[in-house]
Amino acid sequence: MRGIYRAGLLSGIALLAVTGAQAQESGASTSATARPADAAANQDVEGNEIVVTARRTSERLQDVPVAVTAFGGAALAARNVDTLDQIAKYTPNIRFDGAAALSGGNYNATVFIRGVGQNDFAIFSDPGVGFYVDDVYYARSIGGVMDAVDIDSVQVLRGPQGTLFGKNTIGGAVLINTTQPDLNTTSGRVEATYGRFDRMDAKGAINIPIIDDKVGLRISGATLNRDGYVKRLFDGETQGNRSAQMVRAKLRIRPTPDLTIDLGADYTRARENSAPSDLLAVGNSPGITGIPFLVNYNRYVAPSRGIIAPNGQPTLNPSYITDSPYETWAGGPNDNDLDLWGVQGVVAYDLGGATLKSISAYRDMKAYFTRDGDNTPFVFRQTTNRDKQWQFSQELQLTGKLLNDRLSYVVGGFYFKEKASDIATADLAIGLWAPAAPPPYTPAVFIQNYTNNRSYAAYGQLDYEIVPRLSVTVGGRYTSDKKIFTSINTRQRDNVTFVNVTKDATFKKFTPRVGLNYKASDDLLLYGSFSRGFKQGGFNGRPLDNAGEVTEYAPETLDTYEAGVKAQWLDGALTTNFAAFHSIYKDIQLTVNQTPTNFVANAAKGKIDGFEFETVMRPARWFTFNAAVGYLDARYTAVGAGLGPTQVLPITVNTHFVKAPKWTLSSGAEVSHEFSNGGKMALRTDLTVYSRIYHDVANSPLITDDGYSLVNARLTYTLPGQAIQLSVFGTNLTKALYLVSGNVSGAFGLAEASYGRPREWGVSASYRF
């Protein structure tokens, strides 16, 4: 794996040395603004004229003084993106992983941008990166690994976002726009895919004008099915499969040219097995020390269970470690269910020189996911979670221009209400409460956590052109977040409720943004900015001993100084963009999951320096090349203390940030040929390279990736007439072995990991009408 990583890094750096800098997207297949239905896949964007909505108005990407990467729907398809976590492979300084540690849920996301994010799926932990789908904020990381079905564009904004969006997000924001109805044209698209692991996907969308220029309806849906890629040797089942269905309906009503009403509804249903898992170490292995639960379990409990390990012993021992990372002896529950739905209404009214917009939404989530954390037939470390959540949000926004368009403004107000519950079990060393077993007794518990959140905010941003080509940006946001948290925990050994506590707190903050932007020419933008990000505090929800463990942790803040250059050359054939930043990170909310020690505490201070450097080249119509490199130097400058006697932070000032590789690199090339009969052949290849990645806050060597490379390819033939398209593709062609999450518990003497998908191939056919 190290050899592949080094070779990929060297080849990627060589490519960058030839071509220069930072890019947002392949001009051959991208436009990141809403367009008429089905136009995205056929859009041929000359000169890389990508349009984004990063500042709540449609602008050329090259005119936006923000570090943003944008992908159109066709660009996502060309890169084999079928779930949105895969966009991280083509975006610098972002980690977007599923299968969050300790969860067992495939769709439970952990997202970090520039080293800032959240590594926990729990309902009491708030994400550090915000997700907006059609302007609606999604509050939970559960269900965050969304399917890329009928997507018009995805935009990744790096750095604190708060003066333009409903919910403040400290690390960055991901804006997902689904395809809007076309009011005049009947159209549609169907696609079928077959591939490895008996993959059978079907996707479709249809656009129906109901009243020309007045009312249009778009309905899209998909069924996604794939066998798991990890085999459970105990019972023959698999992990990491796909079995999901989704449907979305969007109705656009335009009764007058000044008034647009967008109504939408969506539903996703998944009935899958648990996320992939693999046992890495048992007992006295490197990186694991102090194993009292495992020693006592093997002495007093395991021999009475009638379970024989592969080495013939009646104990939980290292013989359960398999030779293949895609095999496990797990014998516990194997479920991963999700029901996710929502409705929304967006009303936009043109006032003449200004637009008033209302965004109303309700969303509902139910999830059930399980995990066999010991990866054996024993009931030694298993968890189940039944989570429910609903949210309501209302945003009002006014955008416009004044003073002969020299002044642009956005002002808004945001209200958010959420209730969520997590009913869980932690079956830990079951049996250690028996009279023959001495302490430590099992901390196995029934868990009931409830959270009731409310948020108010007012925000605004002004962009004023001081003199021609020189403008200043001033923005601010006031946030008031209130949390009410209840934790009820019952010990399994004696059915005693040892925690029953309710706590509440309100977190208020003003966060500013200022910037200076100089448009030296139509093709050259220079900018500098300062922004402050804020994430509310909260309460620990994993007590295993007493109510004192339900401690309150403080909000965290991030001050970011950024400077950037965006340039186009050679009549748009070459785009080079660069952004450098320095961030001061305070009261970092550090998640420690080393069962039975699980908590969040503020890890004092840190600094993050880095840059993003991207380029797109299109020297000829038939050839496009893009490359990107991200660099991060994230470090602690001071280390705090835990909030209670059992909360010991496993870090020093020399510890590395979690999910913050120093280098991320991607490059891709697309070659196409148009035949005389009107057909077109296109071949695209992509390379992604990561340097070392630490998957837990303690930098445990057992779950540290030394670095790896991923190679994907797709060959597409479009038949004459452009209606039928045939493709063959491959992902992870070099069979790289890499982690998406992992966990090490010294007290239980175990280390486990979830590996990413192996090499896969597929064929697809689509028809457009």
mmCIF file of N, CA, C and O in Angstrom, residues 516-560:
data_model
loop_
_atom_site.group_PDB
_atom_site.id
_atom_site.type_symbol
_atom_site.label_atom_id
_atom_site.label_comp_id
_atom_site.label_asym_id
_atom_site.label_seq_id
_atom_site.Cartn_x
_atom_site.Cartn_y
_atom_site.Cartn_z
ATOM 1 N N LEU A 516 -11.681 41.718 1.154
ATOM 2 C CA LEU A 516 -11.316 42.704 0.136
ATOM 3 C C LEU A 516 -11.068 41.941 -1.157
ATOM 4 O O LEU A 516 -10.305 40.966 -1.186
ATOM 5 N N ASN A 517 -11.721 42.403 -2.240
ATOM 6 C CA ASN A 517 -11.688 41.688 -3.501
ATOM 7 C C ASN A 517 -11.256 42.640 -4.619
ATOM 8 O O ASN A 517 -11.815 43.733 -4.761
ATOM 9 N N TYR A 518 -10.288 42.198 -5.416
ATOM 10 C CA TYR A 518 -9.807 43.039 -6.516
ATOM 11 C C TYR A 518 -9.887 42.255 -7.815
ATOM 12 O O TYR A 518 -9.219 41.231 -7.986
ATOM 13 N N LYS A 519 -10.747 42.722 -8.720
ATOM 14 C CA LYS A 519 -10.906 42.103 -10.028
ATOM 15 C C LYS A 519 -9.961 42.812 -10.993
ATOM 16 O O LYS A 519 -10.319 43.777 -11.674
ATOM 17 N N ALA A 520 -8.717 42.326 -11.050
ATOM 18 C CA ALA A 520 -7.681 42.999 -11.835
ATOM 19 C C ALA A 520 -8.030 43.039 -13.308
ATOM 20 O O ALA A 520 -7.678 43.989 -14.022
ATOM 21 N N SER A 521 -8.705 42.003 -13.791
ATOM 22 C CA SER A 521 -9.183 41.957 -15.165
ATOM 23 C C SER A 521 -10.362 41.000 -15.190
ATOM 24 O O SER A 521 -10.712 40.400 -14.169
ATOM 25 N N ASP A 522 -10.960 40.852 -16.357
ATOM 26 C CA ASP A 522 -12.081 39.927 -16.438
ATOM 27 C C ASP A 522 -11.666 38.504 -16.122
ATOM 28 O O ASP A 522 -12.507 37.674 -15.765
ATOM 29 N N ASP A 523 -10.388 38.205 -16.220
ATOM 30 C CA ASP A 523 -9.900 36.845 -16.028
ATOM 31 C C ASP A 523 -9.035 36.665 -14.792
ATOM 32 O O ASP A 523 -8.449 35.593 -14.604
ATOM 33 N N LEU A 524 -8.953 37.674 -13.937
ATOM 34 C CA LEU A 524 -8.076 37.580 -12.771
ATOM 35 C C LEU A 524 -8.735 38.213 -11.555
ATOM 36 O O LEU A 524 -9.088 39.390 -11.569
ATOM 37 N N LEU A 525 -8.913 37.410 -10.501
ATOM 38 C CA LEU A 525 -9.496 37.868 -9.235
ATOM 39 C C LEU A 525 -8.504 37.588 -8.115
ATOM 40 O O LEU A 525 -7.978 36.483 -7.985
ATOM 41 N N LEU A 526 -8.256 38.613 -7.282
ATOM 42 C CA LEU A 526 -7.469 38.458 -6.071
ATOM 43 C C LEU A 526 -8.351 38.814 -4.881
ATOM 44 O O LEU A 526 -9.093 39.811 -4.936
ATOM 45 N N TYR A 527 -8.276 38.026 -3.814
ATOM 46 C CA TYR A 527 -9.127 38.309 -2.659
ATOM 47 C C TYR A 527 -8.436 37.915 -1.361
ATOM 48 O O TYR A 527 -7.539 37.076 -1.326
ATOM 49 N N GLY A 528 -8.872 38.562 -0.298
ATOM 50 C CA GLY A 528 -8.447 38.227 1.055
ATOM 51 C C GLY A 528 -9.636 38.341 1.978
ATOM 52 O O GLY A 528 -10.521 39.183 1.765
ATOM 53 N N SER A 529 -9.698 37.509 3.025
ATOM 54 C CA SER A 529 -10.863 37.538 3.897
ATOM 55 C C SER A 529 -10.510 37.063 5.298
ATOM 56 O O SER A 529 -9.509 36.366 5.513
ATOM 57 N N PHE A 530 -11.362 37.471 6.234
ATOM 58 C CA PHE A 530 -11.340 36.947 7.602
ATOM 59 C C PHE A 530 -12.758 36.512 7.929
ATOM 60 O O PHE A 530 -13.727 37.234 7.662
ATOM 61 N N SER A 531 -12.900 35.318 8.515
ATOM 62 C CA SER A 531 -14.229 34.842 8.922
ATOM 63 C C SER A 531 -14.100 34.064 10.220
ATOM 64 O O SER A 531 -13.058 33.456 10.504
ATOM 65 N N ARG A 532 -15.138 34.113 10.986
ATOM 66 C CA ARG A 532 -15.179 33.383 12.257
ATOM 67 C C ARG A 532 -16.305 32.367 12.212
ATOM 68 O O ARG A 532 -17.434 32.686 11.846
ATOM 69 N N GLY A 533 -15.981 31.136 12.568
ATOM 70 C CA GLY A 533 -16.977 30.082 12.645
ATOM 71 C C GLY A 533 -17.265 29.712 14.087
ATOM 72 O O GLY A 533 -16.439 29.915 14.992
ATOM 73 N N PHE A 534 -18.453 29.145 14.300
ATOM 74 C CA PHE A 534 -18.917 28.833 15.659
ATOM 75 C C PHE A 534 -19.749 27.556 15.615
ATOM 76 O O PHE A 534 -20.568 27.363 14.708
ATOM 77 N N LYS A 535 -19.511 26.658 16.568
ATOM 78 C CA LYS A 535 -20.359 25.479 16.730
ATOM 79 C C LYS A 535 -20.770 25.361 18.186
ATOM 80 O O LYS A 535 -19.923 25.430 19.092
ATOM 81 N N GLN A 536 -22.053 25.185 18.411
ATOM 82 C CA GLN A 536 -22.595 25.165 19.761
ATOM 83 C C GLN A 536 -22.001 24.035 20.591
ATOM 84 O O GLN A 536 -21.486 23.054 20.082
ATOM 85 N N GLY A 537 -22.081 24.198 21.899
ATOM 86 C CA GLY A 537 -21.649 23.155 22.816
ATOM 87 C C GLY A 537 -22.704 22.079 22.954
ATOM 88 O O GLY A 537 -23.658 21.997 22.184
ATOM 89 N N GLY A 538 -22.532 21.234 23.973
ATOM 90 C CA GLY A 538 -23.487 20.149 24.157
ATOM 91 C C GLY A 538 -23.213 19.360 25.404
ATOM 92 O O GLY A 538 -22.495 19.815 26.320
ATOM 93 N N PHE A 539 -23.783 18.147 25.445
ATOM 94 C CA PHE A 539 -23.702 17.305 26.633
ATOM 95 C C PHE A 539 -23.298 15.889 26.236
ATOM 96 O O PHE A 539 -23.740 15.371 25.206
ATOM 97 N N ASN A 540 -22.489 15.263 27.082
ATOM 98 C CA ASN A 540 -22.068 13.890 26.824
ATOM 99 C C ASN A 540 -23.217 12.926 27.075
ATOM 100 O O ASN A 540 -23.882 12.986 28.120
ATOM 101 N N GLY A 541 -23.414 11.998 26.132
ATOM 102 C CA GLY A 541 -24.546 11.079 26.207
ATOM 103 C C GLY A 541 -24.173 9.617 26.304
ATOM 104 O O GLY A 541 -24.996 8.764 25.978
ATOM 105 N N ARG A 542 -22.948 9.304 26.734
ATOM 106 C CA ARG A 542 -22.557 7.895 26.855
ATOM 107 C C ARG A 542 -22.038 7.589 28.270
ATOM 108 O O ARG A 542 -20.943 7.050 28.438
ATOM 109 N N PRO A 543 -22.798 7.892 29.313
ATOM 110 C CA PRO A 543 -22.332 7.547 30.668
ATOM 111 C C PRO A 543 -22.433 6.041 30.896
ATOM 112 O O PRO A 543 -23.390 5.400 30.477
ATOM 113 N N LEU A 544 -21.457 5.473 31.560
ATOM 114 C CA LEU A 544 -21.474 4.042 31.869
ATOM 115 C C LEU A 544 -21.389 3.767 33.368
ATOM 116 O O LEU A 544 -21.430 2.606 33.785
ATOM 117 N N ASP A 545 -21.281 4.856 34.172
ATOM 118 C CA ASP A 545 -21.125 4.637 35.605
ATOM 119 C C ASP A 545 -22.076 5.487 36.443
ATOM 120 O O ASP A 545 -22.757 4.972 37.321
ATOM 121 N N ASN A 546 -22.140 6.805 36.179
ATOM 122 C CA ASN A 546 -22.976 7.659 37.012
ATOM 123 C C ASN A 546 -23.355 8.923 36.249
ATOM 124 O O ASN A 546 -22.797 9.219 35.174
ATOM 125 N N ALA A 547 -24.293 9.689 36.822
ATOM 126 C CA ALA A 547 -24.817 10.880 36.165
ATOM 127 C C ALA A 547 -23.770 11.974 36.014
ATOM 128 O O ALA A 547 -23.913 12.862 35.167
ATOM 129 N N GLY A 548 -22.711 11.907 36.811
ATOM 130 C CA GLY A 548 -21.659 12.910 36.698
ATOM 131 C C GLY A 548 -20.932 12.879 35.372
ATOM 132 O O GLY A 548 -20.243 13.843 35.012
ATOM 133 N N GLU A 549 -21.087 11.781 34.643
ATOM 134 C CA GLU A 549 -20.432 11.676 33.335
ATOM 135 C C GLU A 549 -21.178 12.454 32.250
ATOM 136 O O GLU A 549 -20.638 12.654 31.157
ATOM 137 N N VAL A 550 -22.403 12.881 32.520
ATOM 138 C CA VAL A 550 -23.166 13.671 31.547
ATOM 139 C C VAL A 550 -22.717 15.125 31.702
ATOM 140 O O VAL A 550 -23.422 15.979 32.236
ATOM 141 N N THR A 551 -21.538 15.386 31.242
ATOM 142 C CA THR A 551 -20.922 16.701 31.405
ATOM 143 C C THR A 551 -21.245 17.602 30.216
ATOM 144 O O THR A 551 -21.551 17.143 29.118
ATOM 145 N N GLU A 552 -21.127 18.898 30.448
ATOM 146 C CA GLU A 552 -21.370 19.887 29.392
ATOM 147 C C GLU A 552 -20.039 20.346 28.803
ATOM 148 O O GLU A 552 -19.113 20.701 29.537
ATOM 149 N N TYR A 553 -19.935 20.295 27.486
ATOM 150 C CA TYR A 553 -18.734 20.812 26.826
ATOM 151 C C TYR A 553 -19.073 22.125 26.118
ATOM 152 O O TYR A 553 -20.212 22.376 25.717
ATOM 153 N N ALA A 554 -18.069 22.977 25.989
ATOM 154 C CA ALA A 554 -18.264 24.351 25.523
ATOM 155 C C ALA A 554 -18.312 24.419 23.999
ATOM 156 O O ALA A 554 -17.873 23.498 23.304
ATOM 157 N N PRO A 555 -18.830 25.539 23.463
ATOM 158 C CA PRO A 555 -18.764 25.753 22.013
ATOM 159 C C PRO A 555 -17.317 25.850 21.549
ATOM 160 O O PRO A 555 -16.408 26.134 22.331
ATOM 161 N N GLU A 556 -17.112 25.617 20.255
ATOM 162 C CA GLU A 556 -15.804 25.810 19.654
ATOM 163 C C GLU A 556 -15.886 26.929 18.630
ATOM 164 O O GLU A 556 -16.949 27.205 18.068
ATOM 165 N N THR A 557 -14.752 27.604 18.397
ATOM 166 C CA THR A 557 -14.697 28.701 17.434
ATOM 167 C C THR A 557 -13.489 28.511 16.527
ATOM 168 O O THR A 557 -12.484 27.902 16.904
ATOM 169 N N LEU A 558 -13.600 29.065 15.321
ATOM 170 C CA LEU A 558 -12.535 28.975 14.334
ATOM 171 C C LEU A 558 -12.400 30.315 13.631
ATOM 172 O O LEU A 558 -13.356 30.800 13.009
ATOM 173 N N ASP A 559 -11.241 30.946 13.765
ATOM 174 C CA ASP A 559 -10.930 32.186 13.046
ATOM 175 C C ASP A 559 -10.044 31.844 11.854
ATOM 176 O O ASP A 559 -8.956 31.286 12.028
ATOM 177 N N THR A 560 -10.504 32.194 10.661
ATOM 178 C CA THR A 560 -9.786 31.825 9.446
ATOM 179 C C THR A 560 -9.426 33.057 8.633
ATOM 180 O O THR A 560 -10.296 33.886 8.313
#
